[in-house]
Amino acid sequence: MSAASASSLLILQPGLKLNHFLKPLLVSLSQPSSSSSLLVNPARRFFVTKPPLLPAISRKHSSIVSAQSPSDNDRGSGGRSGALAPPPLVEDLQKIDVNPPKGTRDFPPEEMRLRNWLFHNFREVSRLFGFEEVDFPVLESEALFVRKAGEEIRDQLYCFEDRGNRRVALRPELTPSLARLVIQKGKSLSLPLKWFAVGQCWRYERMTRGRRREHYQWNMDIIGVPEVTAEAELISSIITFFKRIGITASDVGFKVSSRKVLQEVLMRYSVPEELFGKVCIIIDKIEKIPVDDIKKELKSAGVSAEAIEQLMQVLSIKSLTELEEILGGTGNAVADLKQLFSLADKFGYSEWIQFDASIVRGLAYYTGIVFEGFDREGKLRAICGGGRYDRLLSTFGGDDIPACGFGFGDAVIVELLKEKGLLPELSLQVENIVCALDPDLQGAAATVATILRGKGQSVDLVLENKPLKWVFKRAARINANRLILVGISEWQKGMVGVKILSSGEQHEIKLEQL
Ligand code: HAM
């Protein structure tokens, strides 16, 4: 086969340089016997190459469209490419580390009860606000999370190449997946969308109190509403959640600002728009690194000394009146913030929120109002955060739709509840414990359990022949309301013995009356 005909068989992906493909291809074609590095899929007229060639190619994908091109899908259709070696077989018996990987958690029953309680409250609040639940895969295309602005989240990505040579990542957040789904559904969606999700996210973080390598996030997002009413509604929902779990405005507050504040300053100094995301990311580090370093970074990003001075001045502002004096009345920043504070008053949560120009947030895609929930004692990291991201969809090749939302993690809030002594007591509770008093009556006990479960009652069925002392102990551990004893004489009469465990009251009742 000539090089020309070989190249005519190639289906090139967007952004892929021909010589990337042709060089190893020609080497392989000239050595047919060593063609193990080149697989031809005749049905699709497509060449599949093995690494190290493909990782370089797939990293070139700059949009979701290219990352999901048909050729990419085809690559995986032949099953495992063998690109990655399987894990080595462990021949000998090996003692394993029984701890979960660093930064991750097991959820034994008591932890799971707490998690379920938290998620139940997340879901209940979302329902109260009329939101619909959605979910996305934990594993996504890496391209979805790779933004140029230098965000910390990018360096924290758990990413790898799968066996089909695709660059994939464990999601560090839910927003890009939501944007992807909105683009995918396109015009079939009727706006506004009010969607919520509760999902696990992965970030290779430095571990501090409330920051882990895996955490769950509750997100609520409103897609299709350009007005600040959307942000006001979202903050209202978080406050509703706080109140439900016993947190008050003296425990927690929200710092609110708008990225339009920075935008207006940058425009005044003719800083190019493309720099906006990058500047925000640099400024967001203001509490973590010395101000001089921030200034240096801004300078090397191309921001003039005058603009840097004005930015620094604006960031220290804590009152809207002062902000208005500096920015003047031309832009939308002050107007948006004023409207938000006025709505907060109508919703009845003014005491929870305050303006703070230093709130910028560490994600590049925010374009308008941004907010963060913080503990007033200042002991913990941000409890939650969100904002408006009206231009995220176009960065993925879709049409922009105004959007805003927030993420609320499961870790900091638990720390706060512990601090405040507000962790709920969540013990296991099973309504009935059913026990056969004779091994021959195990089947009868099973019948009793089935009748009760059919009526919607929970039953812990004692599955072995155990002494009554053991059964009582277990009943206490599971907080059972009733102990149901299946004994021969009662069973022969179609009855069982019932003991109300709280009062000690005891009687025999017919099966139909259970
Ligand atoms: P974020 O500020 O990166 O925003 O994360 C939101 C919240 O997730 C944080 O305030 C915190 O509660 C929790 N969180 C983040 N990282 C960790 C971690 N390593 N360990 C424990 N908890 C963590 C976002 O993720 C945006 N996507 C939120 C959003 C939704 N904006 C619009 N819609």
Coordinates of C-alpha atoms and ligand atoms in Angstrom, one line a residue:
M1 CA 0.0 0.0 0.0
S2 CA 1.4 3.4 -0.9
A3 CA 1.7 6.3 1.5
A4 CA -0.9 8.1 -0.5
S5 CA -3.5 5.4 -0.3
A6 CA -2.7 4.9 3.3
S7 CA -3.4 8.5 4.1
S8 CA -6.8 8.3 2.2
L9 CA -7.9 5.7 4.7
L10 CA -7.2 8.0 7.6
I11 CA -10.1 9.8 9.2
L12 CA -8.4 12.8 10.8
Q13 CA -9.7 14.3 13.9
P14 CA -10.0 18.1 14.3
G15 CA -6.7 19.7 15.2
L16 CA -4.8 16.5 14.3
K17 CA -1.6 17.1 12.2
L18 CA -1.2 14.6 9.4
N19 CA 2.5 14.0 10.1
H20 CA 1.6 12.9 13.6
F21 CA -0.2 10.0 12.1
L22 CA 1.7 9.3 8.9
K23 CA 5.2 8.9 10.4
P24 CA 4.5 5.9 12.7
L25 CA 1.9 4.6 10.2
L26 CA 4.5 4.4 7.4
V27 CA 7.0 2.7 9.7
S28 CA 4.3 0.1 10.5
L29 CA 3.3 -0.3 6.9
S30 CA 6.8 -0.9 5.8
Q31 CA 7.1 -3.7 8.5
P32 CA 3.9 -5.7 8.1
S33 CA 5.2 -8.5 10.3
S34 CA 5.5 -6.1 13.2
S35 CA 2.0 -4.6 12.7
S36 CA 1.1 -5.2 16.4
S37 CA 1.3 -1.5 16.9
L38 CA -1.3 -0.8 14.2
L39 CA -4.7 -2.3 14.0
V40 CA -7.0 -1.9 11.1
N41 CA -10.7 -1.9 11.5
P42 CA -12.0 -2.9 8.0
A43 CA -15.6 -2.3 8.8
R44 CA -14.9 1.3 9.6
R45 CA -11.9 1.9 7.4
F46 CA -10.1 3.2 10.3
F47 CA -6.7 2.8 11.7
V48 CA -6.2 2.4 15.4
T49 CA -2.7 3.0 16.7
K50 CA -1.4 2.2 20.0
P51 CA 0.3 4.7 22.4
P52 CA 2.5 6.6 22.8
L53 CA 1.1 8.2 19.6
L54 CA -2.5 8.7 20.7
P55 CA -2.1 10.5 24.1
A56 CA -0.5 13.4 22.3
I57 CA -3.3 13.5 19.8
S58 CA -6.2 13.3 22.3
R59 CA -4.7 16.1 24.3
K60 CA -5.1 18.3 21.3
H61 CA -8.9 18.1 21.6
S62 CA -10.0 21.6 22.4
S63 CA -13.7 21.1 22.5
I64 CA -16.4 18.6 23.5
V65 CA -17.3 18.2 19.9
S66 CA -13.8 17.0 19.0
A67 CA -13.4 15.0 22.1
Q68 CA -16.5 13.0 21.2
S69 CA -15.9 12.8 17.5
P70 CA -17.1 9.5 15.8
S71 CA -13.5 8.5 15.3
D72 CA -12.8 8.7 19.0
N73 CA -15.8 6.5 19.7
D74 CA -14.7 4.0 17.1
R75 CA -11.4 3.7 18.7
G76 CA -12.9 2.0 21.6
S77 CA -15.3 -0.2 19.7
G78 CA -12.9 -3.0 19.3
G79 CA -12.8 -3.5 23.0
R80 CA -9.6 -3.2 25.0
S81 CA -6.7 -1.9 23.0
G82 CA -4.2 -3.3 25.3
A83 CA -2.7 0.1 25.6
L84 CA -2.5 -0.1 29.3
A85 CA -1.1 -3.1 31.0
P86 CA -3.5 -4.8 33.3
P87 CA -2.7 -4.6 37.0
P88 CA 0.0 -7.2 38.0
L89 CA -1.3 -10.4 39.4
V90 CA -0.5 -10.9 43.0
E91 CA 0.4 -14.5 43.4
D92 CA 1.1 -14.6 47.1
L93 CA -1.3 -13.9 49.8
Q94 CA -0.8 -10.2 50.6
K95 CA -1.9 -8.1 53.6
I96 CA -3.8 -5.2 52.2
D97 CA -4.1 -1.7 53.7
V98 CA -7.6 -1.6 55.1
N99 CA -7.8 2.1 55.0
P100 CA -9.4 3.8 52.0
P101 CA -7.1 5.7 49.8
K102 CA -5.8 9.0 51.3
G103 CA -8.5 11.7 51.2
T104 CA -11.4 9.3 50.6
R105 CA -13.9 7.9 53.0
D106 CA -15.8 4.8 53.8
F107 CA -19.3 5.2 54.9
P108 CA -20.1 2.7 57.6
P109 CA -23.7 2.7 58.7
E110 CA -23.5 5.6 61.1
E111 CA -21.7 7.8 58.6
M112 CA -24.2 6.7 55.9
R113 CA -27.1 7.7 58.1
L114 CA -25.6 11.2 58.4
R115 CA -24.9 11.4 54.7
N116 CA -28.5 10.3 53.9
W117 CA -29.9 12.8 56.4
L118 CA -27.9 15.6 54.7
F119 CA -28.8 14.5 51.2
H120 CA -32.4 14.2 52.2
N121 CA -32.3 17.8 53.3
F122 CA -30.6 18.9 50.1
R123 CA -33.3 17.1 48.1
E124 CA -36.2 18.4 50.2
V125 CA -35.0 22.0 49.8
S126 CA -34.6 21.5 46.1
R127 CA -38.1 20.1 45.9
L128 CA -39.5 23.1 47.9
F129 CA -38.0 25.4 45.2
G130 CA -39.4 23.3 42.3
F131 CA -36.1 22.0 41.0
E132 CA -35.7 18.7 39.1
E133 CA -32.9 16.2 39.9
V134 CA -30.3 15.3 37.3
D135 CA -27.1 13.4 37.4
F136 CA -24.0 12.9 35.1
P137 CA -21.2 10.4 34.9
V138 CA -18.5 10.6 37.5
L139 CA -16.0 9.9 34.7
E140 CA -16.0 12.5 32.0
S141 CA -13.9 13.5 29.0
E142 CA -10.8 15.4 30.4
A143 CA -11.4 18.2 27.8
L144 CA -14.5 19.2 29.7
F145 CA -12.4 20.4 32.7
V146 CA -9.3 21.8 31.0
R147 CA -9.6 25.6 30.9
K148 CA -6.8 27.9 30.1
A149 CA -7.1 30.4 33.0
G150 CA -4.7 28.7 35.4
E151 CA -7.3 27.5 37.9
E152 CA -6.3 25.4 40.8
I153 CA -9.0 22.9 40.0
R154 CA -7.1 21.9 36.8
D155 CA -3.9 21.0 38.7
Q156 CA -6.1 18.9 41.0
L157 CA -7.6 16.8 38.3
Y158 CA -7.7 13.1 38.6
C159 CA -7.1 12.3 35.0
F160 CA -5.8 9.4 33.0
E161 CA -6.0 7.6 29.7
D162 CA -8.5 4.8 29.5
R163 CA -8.1 1.5 27.7
G164 CA -9.5 3.0 24.5
N165 CA -6.8 5.7 24.6
R166 CA -9.3 8.5 25.6
R167 CA -8.2 11.2 28.0
V168 CA -10.7 11.0 30.8
A169 CA -11.1 12.6 34.2
L170 CA -13.0 12.0 37.4
R171 CA -15.2 15.1 37.7
P172 CA -13.9 17.7 40.1
E173 CA -17.2 19.6 39.9
L174 CA -20.7 19.2 38.3
T175 CA -21.1 22.5 36.3
P176 CA -19.2 21.5 33.1
S177 CA -21.2 18.2 32.9
L178 CA -24.4 20.2 33.3
A179 CA -23.4 22.6 30.5
R180 CA -22.6 19.6 28.3
L181 CA -26.0 18.1 28.9
V182 CA -27.7 21.4 28.2
I183 CA -25.8 21.7 24.9
Q184 CA -26.6 18.1 24.1
K185 CA -30.4 18.5 24.7
G186 CA -30.4 21.8 22.8
K187 CA -33.7 23.1 21.7
S188 CA -35.7 20.2 23.2
L189 CA -35.3 21.9 26.6
S190 CA -37.8 24.5 27.6
L191 CA -36.2 27.2 29.6
P192 CA -35.8 28.1 32.3
L193 CA -34.3 24.9 33.6
K194 CA -34.2 24.5 37.4
W195 CA -31.9 21.5 38.0
F196 CA -30.3 20.1 41.0
A197 CA -27.8 17.3 41.5
V198 CA -26.0 15.6 44.4
G199 CA -22.9 13.9 43.2
Q200 CA -19.4 12.9 44.1
C201 CA -16.5 15.0 42.9
W202 CA -12.8 14.3 43.0
R203 CA -10.0 16.8 43.5
Y204 CA -6.4 16.0 44.3
E205 CA -6.5 18.7 47.1
R206 CA -4.1 19.4 49.9
M207 CA -6.0 18.0 52.8
T208 CA -7.3 20.5 55.4
R209 CA -10.3 20.5 57.7
G210 CA -13.3 20.2 55.4
R211 CA -11.3 19.7 52.2
R212 CA -10.9 16.1 50.9
R213 CA -9.9 14.4 47.8
E214 CA -13.4 13.2 47.3
H215 CA -16.5 15.0 48.4
Y216 CA -20.2 15.2 47.5
Q217 CA -21.6 18.4 46.2
W218 CA -25.2 19.6 46.2
N219 CA -25.7 21.8 43.2
M220 CA -28.7 23.9 42.2
D221 CA -28.6 25.7 38.9
I222 CA -31.0 27.9 37.0
I223 CA -30.5 28.0 33.2
G224 CA -32.1 30.6 31.0
V225 CA -32.8 33.5 33.5
P226 CA -30.6 36.6 32.9
E227 CA -32.1 38.5 35.9
V228 CA -30.6 38.7 39.4
T229 CA -33.9 37.2 40.6
A230 CA -32.2 33.8 39.9
E231 CA -29.2 34.5 42.2
A232 CA -31.6 35.8 44.9
E233 CA -33.7 32.6 44.6
L234 CA -30.6 30.4 44.8
I235 CA -29.3 32.1 47.9
S236 CA -32.8 31.8 49.4
S237 CA -32.7 28.0 48.9
I238 CA -29.3 27.7 50.7
I239 CA -30.6 29.7 53.6
T240 CA -33.7 27.6 53.7
F241 CA -31.4 24.6 54.0
F242 CA -29.4 26.2 56.8
K243 CA -32.5 27.0 58.7
R244 CA -33.8 23.4 58.3
I245 CA -30.7 22.0 59.9
G246 CA -30.6 24.5 62.7
I247 CA -28.0 27.0 61.4
T248 CA -28.8 30.6 61.9
A249 CA -27.6 34.0 60.5
S250 CA -25.3 34.4 63.6
D251 CA -23.5 31.2 62.6
V252 CA -23.2 31.7 58.9
G253 CA -23.2 34.6 56.4
F254 CA -22.8 35.1 52.6
K255 CA -20.2 37.3 51.0
V256 CA -21.5 38.6 47.8
S257 CA -19.9 40.5 44.9
S258 CA -20.0 40.7 41.1
R259 CA -17.3 39.9 38.6
K260 CA -18.7 42.8 36.7
V261 CA -16.9 45.0 39.3
L262 CA -13.5 43.8 38.1
Q263 CA -14.7 43.8 34.5
E264 CA -15.6 47.5 34.7
V265 CA -12.2 48.4 36.2
L266 CA -10.4 46.3 33.5
M267 CA -12.4 47.9 30.7
R268 CA -11.5 51.4 32.0
Y269 CA -7.9 50.5 31.5
S270 CA -8.5 48.8 28.2
V271 CA -7.3 45.4 29.4
P272 CA -8.3 42.8 26.7
E273 CA -11.4 40.8 27.5
E274 CA -9.6 37.5 26.9
L275 CA -7.6 38.3 30.1
F276 CA -10.7 38.5 32.3
G277 CA -10.8 34.9 33.5
K278 CA -7.1 34.8 34.1
V279 CA -7.1 38.0 36.1
C280 CA -10.0 36.7 38.2
I281 CA -8.1 33.5 39.0
I282 CA -5.0 35.5 40.0
I283 CA -7.0 37.9 42.2
D284 CA -8.8 35.0 43.8
K285 CA -5.5 33.9 45.4
I286 CA -5.4 37.2 47.3
E287 CA -5.9 35.6 50.7
K288 CA -3.4 32.8 50.1
I289 CA -0.4 34.6 48.7
P290 CA 1.3 37.9 49.4
V291 CA -0.3 40.9 47.6
D292 CA 3.1 41.7 45.9
D293 CA 3.1 38.3 44.3
I294 CA -0.5 38.9 43.1
K295 CA 0.6 42.2 41.6
K296 CA 3.6 40.5 39.9
E297 CA 1.3 37.8 38.4
L298 CA -1.1 40.5 37.1
K299 CA 1.7 42.4 35.6
S300 CA 3.1 39.4 33.8
A301 CA -0.4 38.6 32.6
G302 CA -0.3 42.0 30.8
V303 CA -2.3 44.2 33.2
S304 CA -0.9 47.8 33.5
A305 CA 0.4 49.2 36.8
E306 CA -2.5 51.7 37.0
A307 CA -5.1 49.0 36.4
I308 CA -3.5 46.9 39.1
E309 CA -3.6 49.8 41.6
Q310 CA -7.3 50.4 40.9
L311 CA -8.1 46.7 41.1
M312 CA -6.4 46.5 44.5
Q313 CA -8.3 49.6 45.7
V314 CA -11.6 48.2 44.5
L315 CA -11.0 44.8 46.1
S316 CA -10.9 46.3 49.6
I317 CA -14.3 47.9 49.4
K318 CA -17.0 46.5 51.7
S319 CA -19.9 48.9 51.0
L320 CA -22.0 49.4 47.9
T321 CA -22.1 53.2 48.3
E322 CA -18.3 53.3 48.3
L323 CA -18.3 51.0 45.2
E324 CA -20.7 53.3 43.4
E325 CA -18.6 56.3 44.2
I326 CA -15.6 54.6 42.5
L327 CA -17.2 52.9 39.6
G328 CA -19.8 55.6 38.8
G329 CA -23.2 54.7 37.5
T330 CA -22.4 53.5 34.0
G331 CA -21.9 49.8 34.3
N332 CA -24.3 47.0 35.6
A333 CA -22.2 45.8 38.6
V334 CA -23.6 48.2 41.2
A335 CA -27.2 48.0 39.7
D336 CA -27.1 44.1 39.9
L337 CA -25.8 44.1 43.5
K338 CA -28.4 46.7 44.6
Q339 CA -31.1 44.6 43.1
L340 CA -29.9 41.5 44.8
F341 CA -29.8 43.3 48.2
S342 CA -33.3 44.7 47.6
L343 CA -34.6 41.2 46.8
A344 CA -32.8 39.7 49.8
D345 CA -34.9 42.2 51.9
K346 CA -38.1 41.0 50.3
F347 CA -37.1 37.3 50.7
G348 CA -36.4 38.1 54.3
Y349 CA -32.7 37.2 54.5
S350 CA -30.9 40.6 54.5
E351 CA -29.1 39.7 57.8
W352 CA -27.4 36.7 56.1
I353 CA -25.7 38.6 53.3
Q354 CA -23.0 41.3 52.9
F355 CA -21.2 42.9 50.1
D356 CA -17.5 42.1 49.9
A357 CA -15.6 43.1 46.7
S358 CA -12.8 40.6 47.5
I359 CA -15.0 37.7 46.7
V360 CA -14.1 36.6 43.2
R361 CA -14.2 32.8 43.3
G362 CA -11.6 30.5 41.8
L363 CA -13.3 29.2 38.7
A364 CA -12.8 31.0 35.4
Y365 CA -16.3 30.8 34.0
Y366 CA -18.1 33.2 36.4
T367 CA -19.3 36.4 34.7
G368 CA -21.6 38.2 37.1
I369 CA -22.7 37.9 40.8
V370 CA -20.6 35.6 42.8
F371 CA -21.2 34.5 46.4
E372 CA -19.7 32.3 49.1
G373 CA -21.1 31.0 52.4
F374 CA -18.8 31.3 55.4
D375 CA -18.8 30.5 59.1
R376 CA -18.8 33.7 61.1
E377 CA -16.2 32.4 63.5
G378 CA -13.8 32.1 60.6
K379 CA -12.6 28.6 61.5
L380 CA -13.6 26.8 58.3
R381 CA -13.1 27.0 54.6
A382 CA -16.0 28.2 52.4
I383 CA -19.2 26.2 53.1
C384 CA -20.6 26.7 49.6
G385 CA -20.2 29.0 46.6
G386 CA -21.6 29.9 43.3
G387 CA -22.4 32.6 40.8
R388 CA -23.5 33.5 37.3
Y389 CA -21.8 31.9 34.4
D390 CA -23.5 33.3 31.3
R391 CA -20.7 32.4 28.8
L392 CA -19.7 28.8 29.8
L393 CA -21.7 27.1 27.1
S394 CA -20.0 28.9 24.2
T395 CA -16.6 27.8 25.5
F396 CA -17.8 24.2 24.7
G397 CA -19.1 25.2 21.2
G398 CA -22.7 25.7 22.2
D399 CA -24.9 28.8 22.1
D400 CA -24.7 30.8 25.3
I401 CA -27.6 30.7 27.7
P402 CA -27.6 32.8 30.9
A403 CA -27.0 30.6 33.9
C404 CA -26.2 30.6 37.5
G405 CA -25.9 28.1 40.3
F406 CA -24.0 27.0 43.4
G407 CA -22.1 24.1 44.8
F408 CA -22.5 23.0 48.4
G409 CA -20.1 20.4 49.8
D410 CA -20.9 17.7 52.3
A411 CA -17.7 18.1 54.3
V412 CA -17.5 21.6 55.7
I413 CA -21.1 21.6 56.8
V414 CA -20.6 18.5 58.9
E415 CA -17.6 20.2 60.6
L416 CA -19.8 23.3 61.3
L417 CA -22.6 21.1 62.7
K418 CA -20.0 19.5 65.0
E419 CA -18.7 22.9 66.1
K420 CA -22.2 24.1 66.9
G421 CA -23.3 20.9 68.6
L422 CA -26.0 20.5 66.0
L423 CA -25.2 17.0 64.6
P424 CA -28.4 15.1 64.6
E425 CA -28.8 11.9 66.6
L426 CA -29.4 9.4 63.9
S427 CA -29.8 5.9 65.3
L428 CA -30.8 2.8 63.4
Q429 CA -34.5 2.2 63.9
V430 CA -36.3 -1.0 62.8
E431 CA -39.9 -1.1 63.8
N432 CA -40.2 -4.8 64.6
I433 CA -37.8 -7.6 65.6
V434 CA -39.3 -11.1 64.9
C435 CA -37.9 -14.2 66.6
A436 CA -38.9 -17.9 66.5
L437 CA -38.8 -19.4 69.9
D438 CA -38.1 -22.8 68.4
P439 CA -35.9 -23.7 65.5
D440 CA -38.9 -25.5 63.9
L441 CA -40.8 -22.2 63.8
Q442 CA -38.2 -20.4 61.7
G443 CA -40.5 -20.7 58.7
A444 CA -43.5 -19.4 60.7
A445 CA -41.3 -16.4 61.8
A446 CA -40.5 -15.8 58.1
T447 CA -44.3 -15.8 57.4
V448 CA -44.8 -13.2 60.1
A449 CA -42.0 -11.0 58.8
T450 CA -43.4 -11.2 55.3
I451 CA -46.9 -10.1 56.5
L452 CA -45.4 -7.1 58.3
R453 CA -43.2 -6.1 55.5
G454 CA -46.2 -6.4 53.2
K455 CA -47.8 -3.7 55.4
G456 CA -44.8 -1.5 54.9
Q457 CA -43.3 -2.1 58.4
S458 CA -39.6 -2.8 58.8
V459 CA -38.6 -6.1 60.3
D460 CA -35.3 -7.4 61.6
L461 CA -35.8 -11.2 61.4
V462 CA -33.7 -13.2 63.8
L463 CA -32.1 -15.7 61.5
E464 CA -30.5 -18.1 63.9
N465 CA -31.6 -19.9 67.0
K466 CA -30.5 -17.3 69.7
P467 CA -31.3 -17.1 73.4
L468 CA -33.9 -14.5 74.4
K469 CA -31.3 -12.4 76.3
W470 CA -29.5 -11.9 73.0
V471 CA -32.7 -11.0 71.2
F472 CA -33.5 -8.3 73.8
K473 CA -30.0 -6.9 73.5
R474 CA -30.3 -6.7 69.7
A475 CA -33.8 -5.2 70.0
A476 CA -32.3 -2.4 72.1
R477 CA -29.4 -1.9 69.6
I478 CA -31.7 -1.5 66.7
N479 CA -34.3 0.6 68.6
A480 CA -37.1 -1.8 67.8
N481 CA -40.6 -0.7 68.9
R482 CA -42.0 -4.2 69.1
L483 CA -40.6 -7.7 69.8
I484 CA -42.7 -10.4 68.1
L485 CA -42.2 -13.8 69.5
V486 CA -43.4 -16.8 67.5
G487 CA -44.0 -19.7 70.0
I488 CA -45.6 -23.1 69.4
S489 CA -48.8 -22.7 71.5
E490 CA -49.6 -19.2 70.1
W491 CA -48.8 -20.3 66.5
Q492 CA -51.1 -23.2 66.7
K493 CA -53.9 -20.7 67.5
G494 CA -52.8 -18.5 64.6
M495 CA -51.4 -16.0 67.0
V496 CA -48.1 -14.5 68.0
G497 CA -46.7 -12.8 71.2
V498 CA -46.1 -9.1 71.0
K499 CA -44.1 -7.0 73.4
I500 CA -44.1 -3.2 73.2
L501 CA -40.5 -2.5 74.1
S502 CA -40.9 1.0 75.4
S503 CA -43.6 0.1 78.0
G504 CA -43.0 -3.6 78.5
E505 CA -46.7 -4.2 77.7
Q506 CA -47.2 -7.7 76.4
H507 CA -50.1 -9.5 74.7
E508 CA -51.0 -12.1 72.1
I509 CA -52.5 -11.0 68.8
K510 CA -54.0 -12.7 65.8
L511 CA -51.8 -12.7 62.6
E512 CA -54.4 -10.6 60.8
Q513 CA -54.2 -7.9 63.4
L514 CA -50.4 -7.5 63.2
Ligands
HAM1 P1 -16.5 25.4 44.3 O1 -16.4 26.6 45.1 O2 -15.2 24.9 43.6 O3 -17.6 25.6 43.2 O4 -17.0 24.2 45.2 C1 -18.3 24.4 45.8 C2 -18.3 23.8 47.2 O5 -17.9 22.4 47.1 C3 -17.3 24.4 48.1 O6 -17.8 25.6 48.7 C4 -17.2 23.3 49.2 O7 -18.3 23.2 50.0 C5 -17.2 22.0 48.3 N1 -15.9 21.6 48.0 C6 -15.1 21.9 46.9 N2 -13.9 21.3 46.9 C7 -14.0 20.5 48.0 C8 -13.1 19.5 48.6 N3 -11.9 19.2 48.1 N4 -13.4 18.9 49.7 C9 -14.6 19.1 50.3 N5 -15.5 20.0 49.8 C10 -15.2 20.7 48.7 C11 -17.9 24.7 42.2 O8 -17.5 23.5 42.2 C12 -18.9 25.2 41.2 N6 -19.0 24.2 40.2 C13 -20.2 25.5 41.9 C14 -21.3 26.0 41.0 C15 -22.4 25.3 40.6 N7 -21.3 27.1 40.3 C16 -22.3 27.2 39.6 N8 -23.0 26.1 39.7

